[in-house]
XYZ file of C-alpha atoms in Angstrom:
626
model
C -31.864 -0.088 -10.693
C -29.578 2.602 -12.950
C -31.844 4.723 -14.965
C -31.561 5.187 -18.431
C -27.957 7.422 -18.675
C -28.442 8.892 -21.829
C -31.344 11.104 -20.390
C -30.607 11.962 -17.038
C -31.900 15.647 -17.528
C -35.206 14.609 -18.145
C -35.222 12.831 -14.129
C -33.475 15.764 -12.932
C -36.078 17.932 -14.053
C -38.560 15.745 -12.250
C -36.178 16.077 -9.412
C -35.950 20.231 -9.225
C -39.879 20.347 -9.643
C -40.049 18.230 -6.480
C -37.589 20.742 -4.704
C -39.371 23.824 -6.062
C -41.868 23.199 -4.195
C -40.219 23.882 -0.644
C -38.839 26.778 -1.848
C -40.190 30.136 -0.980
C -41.401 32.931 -3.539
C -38.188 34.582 -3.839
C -35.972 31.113 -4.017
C -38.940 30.080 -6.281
C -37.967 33.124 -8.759
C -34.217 32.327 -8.821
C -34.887 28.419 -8.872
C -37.207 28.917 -11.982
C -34.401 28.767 -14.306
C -33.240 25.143 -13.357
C -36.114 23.946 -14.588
C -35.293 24.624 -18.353
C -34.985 21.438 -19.750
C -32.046 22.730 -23.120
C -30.007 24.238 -19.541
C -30.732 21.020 -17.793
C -29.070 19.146 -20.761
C -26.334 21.410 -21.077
C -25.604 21.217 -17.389
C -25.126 17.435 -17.864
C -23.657 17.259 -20.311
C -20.719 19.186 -18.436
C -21.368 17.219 -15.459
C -20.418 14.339 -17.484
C -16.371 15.050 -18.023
C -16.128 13.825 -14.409
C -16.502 10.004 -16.104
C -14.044 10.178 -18.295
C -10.042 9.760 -17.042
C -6.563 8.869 -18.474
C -5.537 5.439 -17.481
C -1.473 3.821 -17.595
C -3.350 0.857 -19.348
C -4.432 3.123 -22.454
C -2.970 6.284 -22.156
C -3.971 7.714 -25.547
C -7.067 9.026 -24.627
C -9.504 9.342 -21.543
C -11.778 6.158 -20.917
C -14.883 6.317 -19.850
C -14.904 4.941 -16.328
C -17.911 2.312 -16.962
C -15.980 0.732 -19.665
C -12.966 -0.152 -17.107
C -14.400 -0.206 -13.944
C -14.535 -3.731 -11.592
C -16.399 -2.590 -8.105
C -14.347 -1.747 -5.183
C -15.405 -3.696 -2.361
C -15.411 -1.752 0.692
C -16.965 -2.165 5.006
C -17.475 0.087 7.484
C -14.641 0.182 10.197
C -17.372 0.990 12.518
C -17.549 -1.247 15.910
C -21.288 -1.395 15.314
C -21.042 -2.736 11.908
C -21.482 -6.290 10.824
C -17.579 -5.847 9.577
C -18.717 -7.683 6.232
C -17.216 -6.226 3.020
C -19.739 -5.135 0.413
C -19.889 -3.520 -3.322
C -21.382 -0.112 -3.841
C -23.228 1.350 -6.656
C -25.411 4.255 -5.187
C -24.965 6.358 -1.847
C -28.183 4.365 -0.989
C -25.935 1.186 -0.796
C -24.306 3.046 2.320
C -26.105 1.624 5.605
C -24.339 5.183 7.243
C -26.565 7.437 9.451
C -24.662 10.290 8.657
C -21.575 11.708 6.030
C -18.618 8.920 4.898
C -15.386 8.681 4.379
C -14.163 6.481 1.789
C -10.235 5.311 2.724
C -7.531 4.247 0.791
C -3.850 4.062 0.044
C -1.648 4.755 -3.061
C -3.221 3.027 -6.402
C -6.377 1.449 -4.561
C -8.642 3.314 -7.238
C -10.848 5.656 -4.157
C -10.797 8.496 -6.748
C -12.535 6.112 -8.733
C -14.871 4.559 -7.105
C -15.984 8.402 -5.899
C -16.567 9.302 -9.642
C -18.061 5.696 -10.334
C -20.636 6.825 -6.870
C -20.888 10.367 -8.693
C -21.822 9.392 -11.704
C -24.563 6.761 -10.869
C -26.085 9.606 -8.569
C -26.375 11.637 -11.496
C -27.897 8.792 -13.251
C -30.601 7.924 -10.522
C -31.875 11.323 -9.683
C -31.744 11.071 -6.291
C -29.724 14.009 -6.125
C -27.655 16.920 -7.935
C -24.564 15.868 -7.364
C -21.162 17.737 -6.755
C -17.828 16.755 -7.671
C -14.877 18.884 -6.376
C -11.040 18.029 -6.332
C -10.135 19.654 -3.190
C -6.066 19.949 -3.864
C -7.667 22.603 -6.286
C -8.932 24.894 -3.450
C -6.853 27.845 -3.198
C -5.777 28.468 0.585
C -7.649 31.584 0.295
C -10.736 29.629 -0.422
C -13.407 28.817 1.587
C -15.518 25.228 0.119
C -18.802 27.518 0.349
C -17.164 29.191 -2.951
C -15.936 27.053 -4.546
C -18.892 24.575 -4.329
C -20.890 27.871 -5.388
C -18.608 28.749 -8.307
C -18.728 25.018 -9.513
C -22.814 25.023 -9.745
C -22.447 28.884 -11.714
C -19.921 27.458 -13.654
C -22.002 24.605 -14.766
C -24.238 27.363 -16.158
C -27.236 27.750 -12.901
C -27.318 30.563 -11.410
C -27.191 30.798 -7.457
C -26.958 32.855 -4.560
C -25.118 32.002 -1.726
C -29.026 32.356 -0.154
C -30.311 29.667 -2.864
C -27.025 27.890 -2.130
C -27.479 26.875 1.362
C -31.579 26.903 1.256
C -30.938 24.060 -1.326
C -28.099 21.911 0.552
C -30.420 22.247 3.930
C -33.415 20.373 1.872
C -31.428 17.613 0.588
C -31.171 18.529 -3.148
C -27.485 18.237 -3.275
C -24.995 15.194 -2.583
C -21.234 16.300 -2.504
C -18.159 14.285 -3.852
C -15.349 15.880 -2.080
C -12.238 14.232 -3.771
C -8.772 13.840 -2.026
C -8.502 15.538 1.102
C -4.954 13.503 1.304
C -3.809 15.654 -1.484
C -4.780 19.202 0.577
C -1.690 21.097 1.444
C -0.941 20.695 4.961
C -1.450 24.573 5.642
C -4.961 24.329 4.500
C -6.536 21.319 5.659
C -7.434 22.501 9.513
C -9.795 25.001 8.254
C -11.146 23.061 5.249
C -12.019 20.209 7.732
C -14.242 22.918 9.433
C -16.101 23.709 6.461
C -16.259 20.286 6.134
C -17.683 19.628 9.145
C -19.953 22.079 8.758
C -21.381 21.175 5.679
C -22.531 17.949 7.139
C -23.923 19.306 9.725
C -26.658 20.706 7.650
C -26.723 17.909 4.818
C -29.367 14.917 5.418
C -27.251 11.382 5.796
C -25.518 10.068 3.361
C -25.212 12.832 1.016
C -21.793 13.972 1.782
C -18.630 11.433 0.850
C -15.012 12.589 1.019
C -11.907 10.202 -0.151
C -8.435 10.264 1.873
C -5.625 7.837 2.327
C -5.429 5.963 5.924
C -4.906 8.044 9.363
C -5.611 11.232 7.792
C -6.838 14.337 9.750
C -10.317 14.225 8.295
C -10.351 10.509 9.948
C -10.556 12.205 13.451
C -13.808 14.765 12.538
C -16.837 13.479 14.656
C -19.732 12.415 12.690
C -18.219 10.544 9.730
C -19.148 6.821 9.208
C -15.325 5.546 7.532
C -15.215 3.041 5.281
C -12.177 1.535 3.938
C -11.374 -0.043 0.781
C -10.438 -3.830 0.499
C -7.341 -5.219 -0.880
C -7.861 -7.434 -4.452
C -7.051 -11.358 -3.323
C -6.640 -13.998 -5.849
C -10.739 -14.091 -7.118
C -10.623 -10.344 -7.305
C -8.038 -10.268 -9.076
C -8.745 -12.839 -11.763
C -11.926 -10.636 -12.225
C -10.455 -7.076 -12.316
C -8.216 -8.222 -15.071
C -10.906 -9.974 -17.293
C -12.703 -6.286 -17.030
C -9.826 -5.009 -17.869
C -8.829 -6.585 -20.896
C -12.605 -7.202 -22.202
C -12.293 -5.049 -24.988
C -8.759 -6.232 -25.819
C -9.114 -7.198 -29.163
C -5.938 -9.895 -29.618
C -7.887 -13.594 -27.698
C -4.450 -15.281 -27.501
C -3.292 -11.429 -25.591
C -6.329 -12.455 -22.942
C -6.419 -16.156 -22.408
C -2.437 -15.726 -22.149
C -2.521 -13.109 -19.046
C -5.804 -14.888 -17.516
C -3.876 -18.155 -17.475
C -0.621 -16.227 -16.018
C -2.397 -14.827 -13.067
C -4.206 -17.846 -12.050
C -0.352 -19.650 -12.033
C 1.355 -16.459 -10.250
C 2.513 -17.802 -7.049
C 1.551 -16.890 -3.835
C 4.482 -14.600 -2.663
C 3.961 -12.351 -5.790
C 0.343 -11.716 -4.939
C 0.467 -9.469 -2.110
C 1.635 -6.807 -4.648
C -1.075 -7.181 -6.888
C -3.743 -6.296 -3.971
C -4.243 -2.505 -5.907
C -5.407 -1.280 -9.372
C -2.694 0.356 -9.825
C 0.194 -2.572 -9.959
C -2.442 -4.885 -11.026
C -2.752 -2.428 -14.169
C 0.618 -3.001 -14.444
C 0.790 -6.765 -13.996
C -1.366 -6.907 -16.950
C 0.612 -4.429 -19.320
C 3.624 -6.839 -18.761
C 2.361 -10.578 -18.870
C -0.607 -10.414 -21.557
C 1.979 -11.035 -23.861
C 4.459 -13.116 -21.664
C 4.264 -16.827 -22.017
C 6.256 -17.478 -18.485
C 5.043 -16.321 -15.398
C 7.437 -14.622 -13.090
C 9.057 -16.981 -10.220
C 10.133 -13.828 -8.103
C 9.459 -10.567 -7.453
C 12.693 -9.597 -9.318
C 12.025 -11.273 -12.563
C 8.502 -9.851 -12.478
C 9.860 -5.760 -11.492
C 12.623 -6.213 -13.924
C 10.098 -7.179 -17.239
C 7.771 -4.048 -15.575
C 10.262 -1.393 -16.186
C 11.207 -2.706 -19.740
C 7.637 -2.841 -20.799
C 7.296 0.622 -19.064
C 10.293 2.103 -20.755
C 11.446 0.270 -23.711
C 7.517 -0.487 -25.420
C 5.247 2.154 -25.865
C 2.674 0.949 -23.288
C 3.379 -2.787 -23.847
C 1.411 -2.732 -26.953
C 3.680 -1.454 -29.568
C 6.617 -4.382 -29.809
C 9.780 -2.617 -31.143
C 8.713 0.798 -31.006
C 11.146 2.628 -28.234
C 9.593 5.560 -26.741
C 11.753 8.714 -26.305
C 12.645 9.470 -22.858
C 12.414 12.917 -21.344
C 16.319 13.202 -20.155
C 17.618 11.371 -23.567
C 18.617 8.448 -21.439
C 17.956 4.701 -22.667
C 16.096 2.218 -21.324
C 19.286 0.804 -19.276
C 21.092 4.004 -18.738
C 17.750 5.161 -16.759
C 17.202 2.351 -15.087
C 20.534 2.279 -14.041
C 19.953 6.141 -12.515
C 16.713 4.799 -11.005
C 18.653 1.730 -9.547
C 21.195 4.270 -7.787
C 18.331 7.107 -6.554
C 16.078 4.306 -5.043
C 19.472 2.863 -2.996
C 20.080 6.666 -2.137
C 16.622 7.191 -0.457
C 16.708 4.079 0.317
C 19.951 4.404 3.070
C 18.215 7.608 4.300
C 16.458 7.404 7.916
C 14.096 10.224 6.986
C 13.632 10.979 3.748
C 11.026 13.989 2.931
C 9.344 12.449 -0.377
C 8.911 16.231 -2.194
C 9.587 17.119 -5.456
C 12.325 18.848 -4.100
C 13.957 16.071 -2.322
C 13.820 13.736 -4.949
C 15.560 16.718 -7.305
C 18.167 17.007 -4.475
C 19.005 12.914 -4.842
C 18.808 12.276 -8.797
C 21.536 15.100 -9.014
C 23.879 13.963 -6.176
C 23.539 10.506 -8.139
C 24.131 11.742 -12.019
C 27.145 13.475 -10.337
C 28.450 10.218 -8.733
C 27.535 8.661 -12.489
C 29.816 11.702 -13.738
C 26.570 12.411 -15.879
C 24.894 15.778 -16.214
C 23.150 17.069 -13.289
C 21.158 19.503 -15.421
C 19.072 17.125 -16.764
C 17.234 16.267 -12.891
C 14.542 17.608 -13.712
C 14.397 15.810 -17.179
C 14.941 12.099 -15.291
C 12.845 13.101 -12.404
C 9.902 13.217 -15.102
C 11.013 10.143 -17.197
C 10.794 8.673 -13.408
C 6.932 10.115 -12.512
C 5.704 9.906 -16.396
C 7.670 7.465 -18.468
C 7.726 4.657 -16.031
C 4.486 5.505 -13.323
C 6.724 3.491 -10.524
C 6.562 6.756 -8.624
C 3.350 8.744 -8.129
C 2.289 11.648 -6.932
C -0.001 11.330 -3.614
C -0.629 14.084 -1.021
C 1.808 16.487 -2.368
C 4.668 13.819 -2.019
C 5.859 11.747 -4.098
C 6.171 7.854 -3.536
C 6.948 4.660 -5.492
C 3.777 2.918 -6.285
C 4.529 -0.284 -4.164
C 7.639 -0.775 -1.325
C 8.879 -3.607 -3.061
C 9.740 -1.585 -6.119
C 12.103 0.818 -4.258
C 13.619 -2.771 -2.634
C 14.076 -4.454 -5.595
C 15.856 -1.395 -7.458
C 18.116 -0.830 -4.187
C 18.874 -4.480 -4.536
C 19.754 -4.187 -8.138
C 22.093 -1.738 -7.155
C 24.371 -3.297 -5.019
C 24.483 -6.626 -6.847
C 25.418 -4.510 -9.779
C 28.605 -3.443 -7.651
C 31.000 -4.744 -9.459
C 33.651 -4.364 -6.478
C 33.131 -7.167 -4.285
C 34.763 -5.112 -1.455
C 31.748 -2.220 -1.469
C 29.274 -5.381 -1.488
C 31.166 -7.268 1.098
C 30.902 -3.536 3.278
C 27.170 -3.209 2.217
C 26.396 -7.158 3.921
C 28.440 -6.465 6.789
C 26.293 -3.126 7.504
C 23.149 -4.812 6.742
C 23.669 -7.477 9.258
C 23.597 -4.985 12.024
C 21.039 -2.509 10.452
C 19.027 -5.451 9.001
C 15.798 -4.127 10.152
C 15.917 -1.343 7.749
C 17.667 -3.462 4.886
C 15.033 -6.925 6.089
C 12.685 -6.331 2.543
C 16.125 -5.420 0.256
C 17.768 -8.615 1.554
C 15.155 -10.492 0.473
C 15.446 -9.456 -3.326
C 19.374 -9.490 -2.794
C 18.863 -13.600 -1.466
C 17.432 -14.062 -4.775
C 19.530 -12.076 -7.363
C 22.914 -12.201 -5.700
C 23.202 -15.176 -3.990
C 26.885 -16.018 -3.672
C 27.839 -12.590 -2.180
C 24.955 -12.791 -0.040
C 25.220 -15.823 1.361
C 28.993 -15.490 1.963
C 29.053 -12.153 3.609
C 25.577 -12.196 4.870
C 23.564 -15.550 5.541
C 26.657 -18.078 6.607
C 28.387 -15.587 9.279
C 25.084 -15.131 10.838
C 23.975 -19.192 10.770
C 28.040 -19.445 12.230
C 27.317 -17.400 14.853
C 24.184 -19.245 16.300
C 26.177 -22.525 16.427
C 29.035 -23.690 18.463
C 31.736 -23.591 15.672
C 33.678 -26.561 16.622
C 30.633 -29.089 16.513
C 29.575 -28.068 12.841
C 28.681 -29.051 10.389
C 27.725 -32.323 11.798
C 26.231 -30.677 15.226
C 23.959 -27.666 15.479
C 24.052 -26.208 19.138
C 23.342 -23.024 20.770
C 26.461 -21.372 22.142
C 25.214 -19.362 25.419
C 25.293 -16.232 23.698
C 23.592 -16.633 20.953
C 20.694 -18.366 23.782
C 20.400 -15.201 25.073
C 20.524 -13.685 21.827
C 17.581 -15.992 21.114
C 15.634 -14.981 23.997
C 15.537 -11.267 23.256
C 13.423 -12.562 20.779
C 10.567 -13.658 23.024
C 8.479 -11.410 24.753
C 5.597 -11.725 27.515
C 2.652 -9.526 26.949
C -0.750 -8.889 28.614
C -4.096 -7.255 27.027
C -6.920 -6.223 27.865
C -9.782 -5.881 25.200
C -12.521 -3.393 25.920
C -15.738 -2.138 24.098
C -15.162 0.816 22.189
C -18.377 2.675 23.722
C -18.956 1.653 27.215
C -14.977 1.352 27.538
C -15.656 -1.872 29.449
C -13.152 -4.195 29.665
C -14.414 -7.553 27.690
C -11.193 -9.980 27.549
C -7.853 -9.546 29.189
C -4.858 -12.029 28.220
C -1.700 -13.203 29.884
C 1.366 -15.070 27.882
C 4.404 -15.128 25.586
C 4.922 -14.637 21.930
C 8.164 -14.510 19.103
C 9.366 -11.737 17.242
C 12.112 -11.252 15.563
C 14.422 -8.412 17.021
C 17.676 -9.631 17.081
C 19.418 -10.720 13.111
C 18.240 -11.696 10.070
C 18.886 -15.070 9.785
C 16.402 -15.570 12.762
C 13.948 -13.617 11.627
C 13.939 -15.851 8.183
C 13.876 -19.106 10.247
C 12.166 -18.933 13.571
C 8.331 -18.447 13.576
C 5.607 -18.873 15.764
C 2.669 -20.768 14.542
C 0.133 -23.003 14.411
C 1.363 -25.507 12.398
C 4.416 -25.242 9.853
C 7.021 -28.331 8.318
C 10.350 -27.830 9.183
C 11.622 -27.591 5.900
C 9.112 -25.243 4.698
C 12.024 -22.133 3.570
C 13.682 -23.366 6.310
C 11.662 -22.335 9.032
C 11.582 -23.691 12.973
C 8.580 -23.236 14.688
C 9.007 -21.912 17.854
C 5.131 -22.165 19.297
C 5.555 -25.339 21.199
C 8.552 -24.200 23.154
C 7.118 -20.970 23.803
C 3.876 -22.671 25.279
C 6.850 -24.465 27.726
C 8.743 -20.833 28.197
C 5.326 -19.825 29.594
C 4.530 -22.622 32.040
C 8.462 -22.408 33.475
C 7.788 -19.093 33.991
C 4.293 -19.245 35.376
C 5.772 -22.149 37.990
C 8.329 -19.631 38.989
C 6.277 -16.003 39.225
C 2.895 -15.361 39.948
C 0.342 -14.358 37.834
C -0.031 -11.211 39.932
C 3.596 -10.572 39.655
C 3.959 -11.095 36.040
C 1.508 -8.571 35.162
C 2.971 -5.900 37.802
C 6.468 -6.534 36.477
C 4.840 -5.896 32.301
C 3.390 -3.398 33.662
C 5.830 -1.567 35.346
C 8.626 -2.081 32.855
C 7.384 -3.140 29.254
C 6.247 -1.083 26.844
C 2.448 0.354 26.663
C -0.151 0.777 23.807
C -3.521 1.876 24.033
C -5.407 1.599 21.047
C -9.333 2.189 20.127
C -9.926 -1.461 21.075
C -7.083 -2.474 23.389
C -4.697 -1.544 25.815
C -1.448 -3.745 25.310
C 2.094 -3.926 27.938
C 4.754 -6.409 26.497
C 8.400 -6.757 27.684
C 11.220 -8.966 26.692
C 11.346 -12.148 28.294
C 15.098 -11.771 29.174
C 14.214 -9.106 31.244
C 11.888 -10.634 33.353
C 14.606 -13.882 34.430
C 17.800 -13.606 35.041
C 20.939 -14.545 33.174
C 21.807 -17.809 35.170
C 18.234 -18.964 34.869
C 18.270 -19.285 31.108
C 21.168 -21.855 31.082
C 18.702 -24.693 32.617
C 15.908 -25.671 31.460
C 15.141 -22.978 28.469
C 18.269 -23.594 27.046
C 18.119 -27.338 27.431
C 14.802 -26.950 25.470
C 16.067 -24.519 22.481
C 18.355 -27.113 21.539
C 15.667 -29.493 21.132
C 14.410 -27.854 18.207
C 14.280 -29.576 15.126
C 16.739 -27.778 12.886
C 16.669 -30.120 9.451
C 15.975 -27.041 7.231
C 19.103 -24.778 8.944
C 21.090 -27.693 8.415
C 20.069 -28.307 4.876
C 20.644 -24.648 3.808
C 24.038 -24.254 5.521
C 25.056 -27.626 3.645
C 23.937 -26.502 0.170
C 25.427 -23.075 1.141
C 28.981 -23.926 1.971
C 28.718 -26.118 -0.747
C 28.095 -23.346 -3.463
C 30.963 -20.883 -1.759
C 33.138 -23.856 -1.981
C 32.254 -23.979 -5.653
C 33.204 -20.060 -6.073
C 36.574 -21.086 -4.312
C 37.691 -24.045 -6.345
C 36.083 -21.936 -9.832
C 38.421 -18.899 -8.537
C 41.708 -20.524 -7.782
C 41.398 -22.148 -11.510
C 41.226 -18.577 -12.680
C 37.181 -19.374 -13.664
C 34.740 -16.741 -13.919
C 32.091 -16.836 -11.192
C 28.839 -15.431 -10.590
């Protein structure tokens, strides 16, 4: 149990005395000082600020972290642990022989949960803790120094000598705070002095926070533990901790009963604080849920922009670049397209300067005022965050759904009809904006897009009444399918446990296949559309097992698929087409393709050419269409 928080200086006291003790005459002498109860209370006092941060839900003024906080659940991605998530209150709750890594991406509150760790150590005198942001370290800085000038600063004096007599006995635990955000120059020798320091810390008194496959992920001798994603009941309860203090009851029981309606597809982007945060700004007022991802980005930016933190109904707040509410969403529309057509985009300040003033050029608007939009962008709205010295949008989907936004707001049917007929080759790296485009501009996308690829699967003559594989697009299929072999093996011994032998789908080949064919277990036909391809890939695999050897399978996805070796596996997988020649797939694999049951294609092509027809008939009359 928490002690009482309002005195922790009277346990810390109890705490020093304990550690005076080991101490030897001359540490004694310097020590003596910590012991001063009006200094202890002082010190904590200062220690304190670490609880209290801004938040986008009430940005007025800092909020004390126990008033807002729901606990992170987090496990152990150690091979030796029981893999079970768990909530943590106290170091103690960490079952780690040795220092930890907490991990976590963009908006998934790790900062938090460190302080929320930091301040209940403070609270339980176990320790003196240390909190320390590391992107402040200077370069020139070594963490000895810093950690030094934090405990001076707090008003102890302490030698370096006191220092590390003090760390070796266990009296402090260390909260090392965003090595992610640690400028790349700096972090190879800060992870030694990381390392280091653990070395000579007792277990479990030294936590640092990062985002995923960071350097500090590699250093021997760190237990990491990563943070889980909020699903439905999680979520439900994050928000009702949230709000708890909101004083308007219709404002509560009107979000809690939107989120428990929200759809399924919308809640894989509430899995972090962050857009969760956000969720709530937006529909605690909202009577109707949102049905897409669209309808639900497009009332986020207004209640980011146009209402002063969705509380304040009418009140505009002033922008940084002068722009309004649909002038700069109409810039961020057009910068998140720009990055968005970029193979490699390096997500700097700089970068993102260099794109919002190619695209207020385009808008013939003034490219002086970058820097002014690029902070309405990072301040204003919060759908772009800093993180590691970059700069990112706070979810994937957001930069999708403002790059689809953009091109249906083309009003020139020609650049949209160029934009579909690029996407269809590229449709890989255009898959997630397609998706938002399918549902805000459906007529352009299903004429330029969706038809010519369901056309080009199908013998053209035979439709609409048949639907049959032309050869090519057979083989086109097949690409698709791919034989793979692994081999599971214990992450100690390196033993091999498993291995595995057969055939699986993915998508590689358009977009209309990769929105209709799917492998699994079980799935109705007209569910979206989609054909399930298990079965016949269960009968691609025994045709080609009566036809090649086991032994000679593996040699041949061996010798010419493609190889990873990760912690847990090694993995070979290879194309099917390139394991049987072309005359072979005309028999019996094509014979069975065109057995599939194909009542959803047939019902979406229907209602498609149906609706272009529409557009036709509503344009030769003169009629507007959209």
């Amino acid at each position: 149990m928490i002690s009482n928080r309002n005195k922790p200086f009277s346990g810390l006291t109890k705490l020093f005395k304990v550690f005076y003790s080991q101490l030897s005459e001359h540490e004694m002498a310097e020590f003596n000082q910590w012991i001063d109860e009006p200094l202890i209370k002082s010190v904590v006092e200062k220690i304190r600020r670490v609880e209290y941060v801004p938040t986008i839900y009430k940005k007025e003024e800092p909020n004390k972290i126990r008033d807002f906080y729901y606990p992170s659940k987090i496990v152990s991605k150690s091979s030796k642990s029981s893999g079970q998530f768990f909530n943590t209150k106290l170091l103690a709750d960490f079952e780690a022989d040795r220092s930890i890594i907490i991990e976590g991406t963009v908006g998934q509150g790790k900062s938090i949960l460190l302080r929320f760790l930091f301040i209940n150590e403070l609270n339980t005198y176990s320790s003196f803790p240390i909190f320390i942001e590391l992107k402040d370290i200077n370069k020139d800085e070594d963490l000895d120094s810093v950690i030094l000038n934090k405990i001076n600063s707090l008003g102890f004096r302490c030698s370096i000598e006191l220092y590390k007599k003090l760390t070796e006995i266990g009296l402090f635990s260390f909260f090392l705070d965003g090595f992610d955000e640690v400028q790349h120059e700096s972090r190879k020798k800060l992870m030694t002095e990381i390392s280091e320091l653990s070395s000579i810390i007792p277990s479990n008194k030294l936590i640092v926070s990062s985002r995923p496959e960071n350097e500090i992920q590699r250093l021997a001798g760190f237990e990491i533990y990563k943070i889980k994603p909020l699903r439905k009941p999680e979520q439900v309860s994050f928000v009702k901790k949230l709000i708890e203090c909101e004083p308007n009851s219709f404002q509560r029981t009107t979000l809690l009963k939107n989120l428990d309606s929200l759809p399924a597809k919308l809640r894989e982007v509430l899995e972090t604080p962050l857009v969760l945060t956000m969720f709530s700004m937006v529909y605690r007022r909202e009577v109707k849920i949102p049905e897409s991802y669209s309808d639900f980005y497009k009332k986020l930016f207004d209640t980011l922009v146009s209402e002063h933190d969705g509380l304040k109904v009418g009140y505009t707040r002033p922008t940084f670049s002068g722009f309004n509410a649909d002038e700069l969403k109409e810039v961020i529309e057009h910068i998140s397209f720009s990055i968005r057509k970029k193979d490699d985009f390096d997500s700097n300040k700089e970068s993102f300067l260099s794109v919002i003033r190619e695209c207020l050029s385009d808008s013939c608007k003034n490219t002086a005022l970058s820097e002014k939009v690029f902070e309405d962008i990072v301040k204003n709205t919060c759908i772009i965050q800093k993180d590691n010295h970059k700069y990112k949008y706070i979810h994937d989907s957001i930069i999708n759904y403002f790059s689809a936004s953009f091109i249906k707001n083309q009003a020139d049917d020609k650049s949209s009809s160029q934009f579909y007929e690029s996407s269809s080759v590229k449709w890989k790296k255009w898959k997630d904006v397609l998706n938002f485009l399918v549902e805000i501009d459906k007529i352009r996308f299903y004429e330029n897009l969706y038809l010519p690829g369901i056309k080009n699967l199908f013998e053209k003559s035979k439709l609409p009444n048949q639907f049959v594989f032309t050869k090519n697009s057979a083989k086109d299929l097949f690409k698709n399918f791919h034989l793979y072999e692994v081999e599971m093996y214990d992450i100690d011994d390196k033993t091999v446990v498993t291995k595995e032998l057969g055939i699986y789908f993915e998508s590689v080949t358009s977009f209309v296949i990769d929105r209709h064919f799917v492998y699994l277990r079980s799935v109705t036909n007209n569910q979206r559309g989609q054909v399930n391809v298990k079965k016949i890939s269960n009968d691609f695999y025994e045709i080609i097992c009566s036809k090649i050897s086991a032994a000679d399978l593996t040699r041949t996805i061996r010798e010419k698929g493609k190889f990873t070796n990760n912690t847990s596996f090694k993995a070979w997988t290879l194309p099917l087409n390139e394991v049987l020649g072309g005359a072979e797939l005309d028999g019996k694999f094509l014979t069975l393709i065109n057995k599939l049951p194909l009542d959803g294609i047939k019902e979406k092509y229907h209602e498609i050419t149906k609706v272009i027809k529409k557009k036709e008939d509503a344009k030769e009359k003169g009629k507007f269409v959209v």
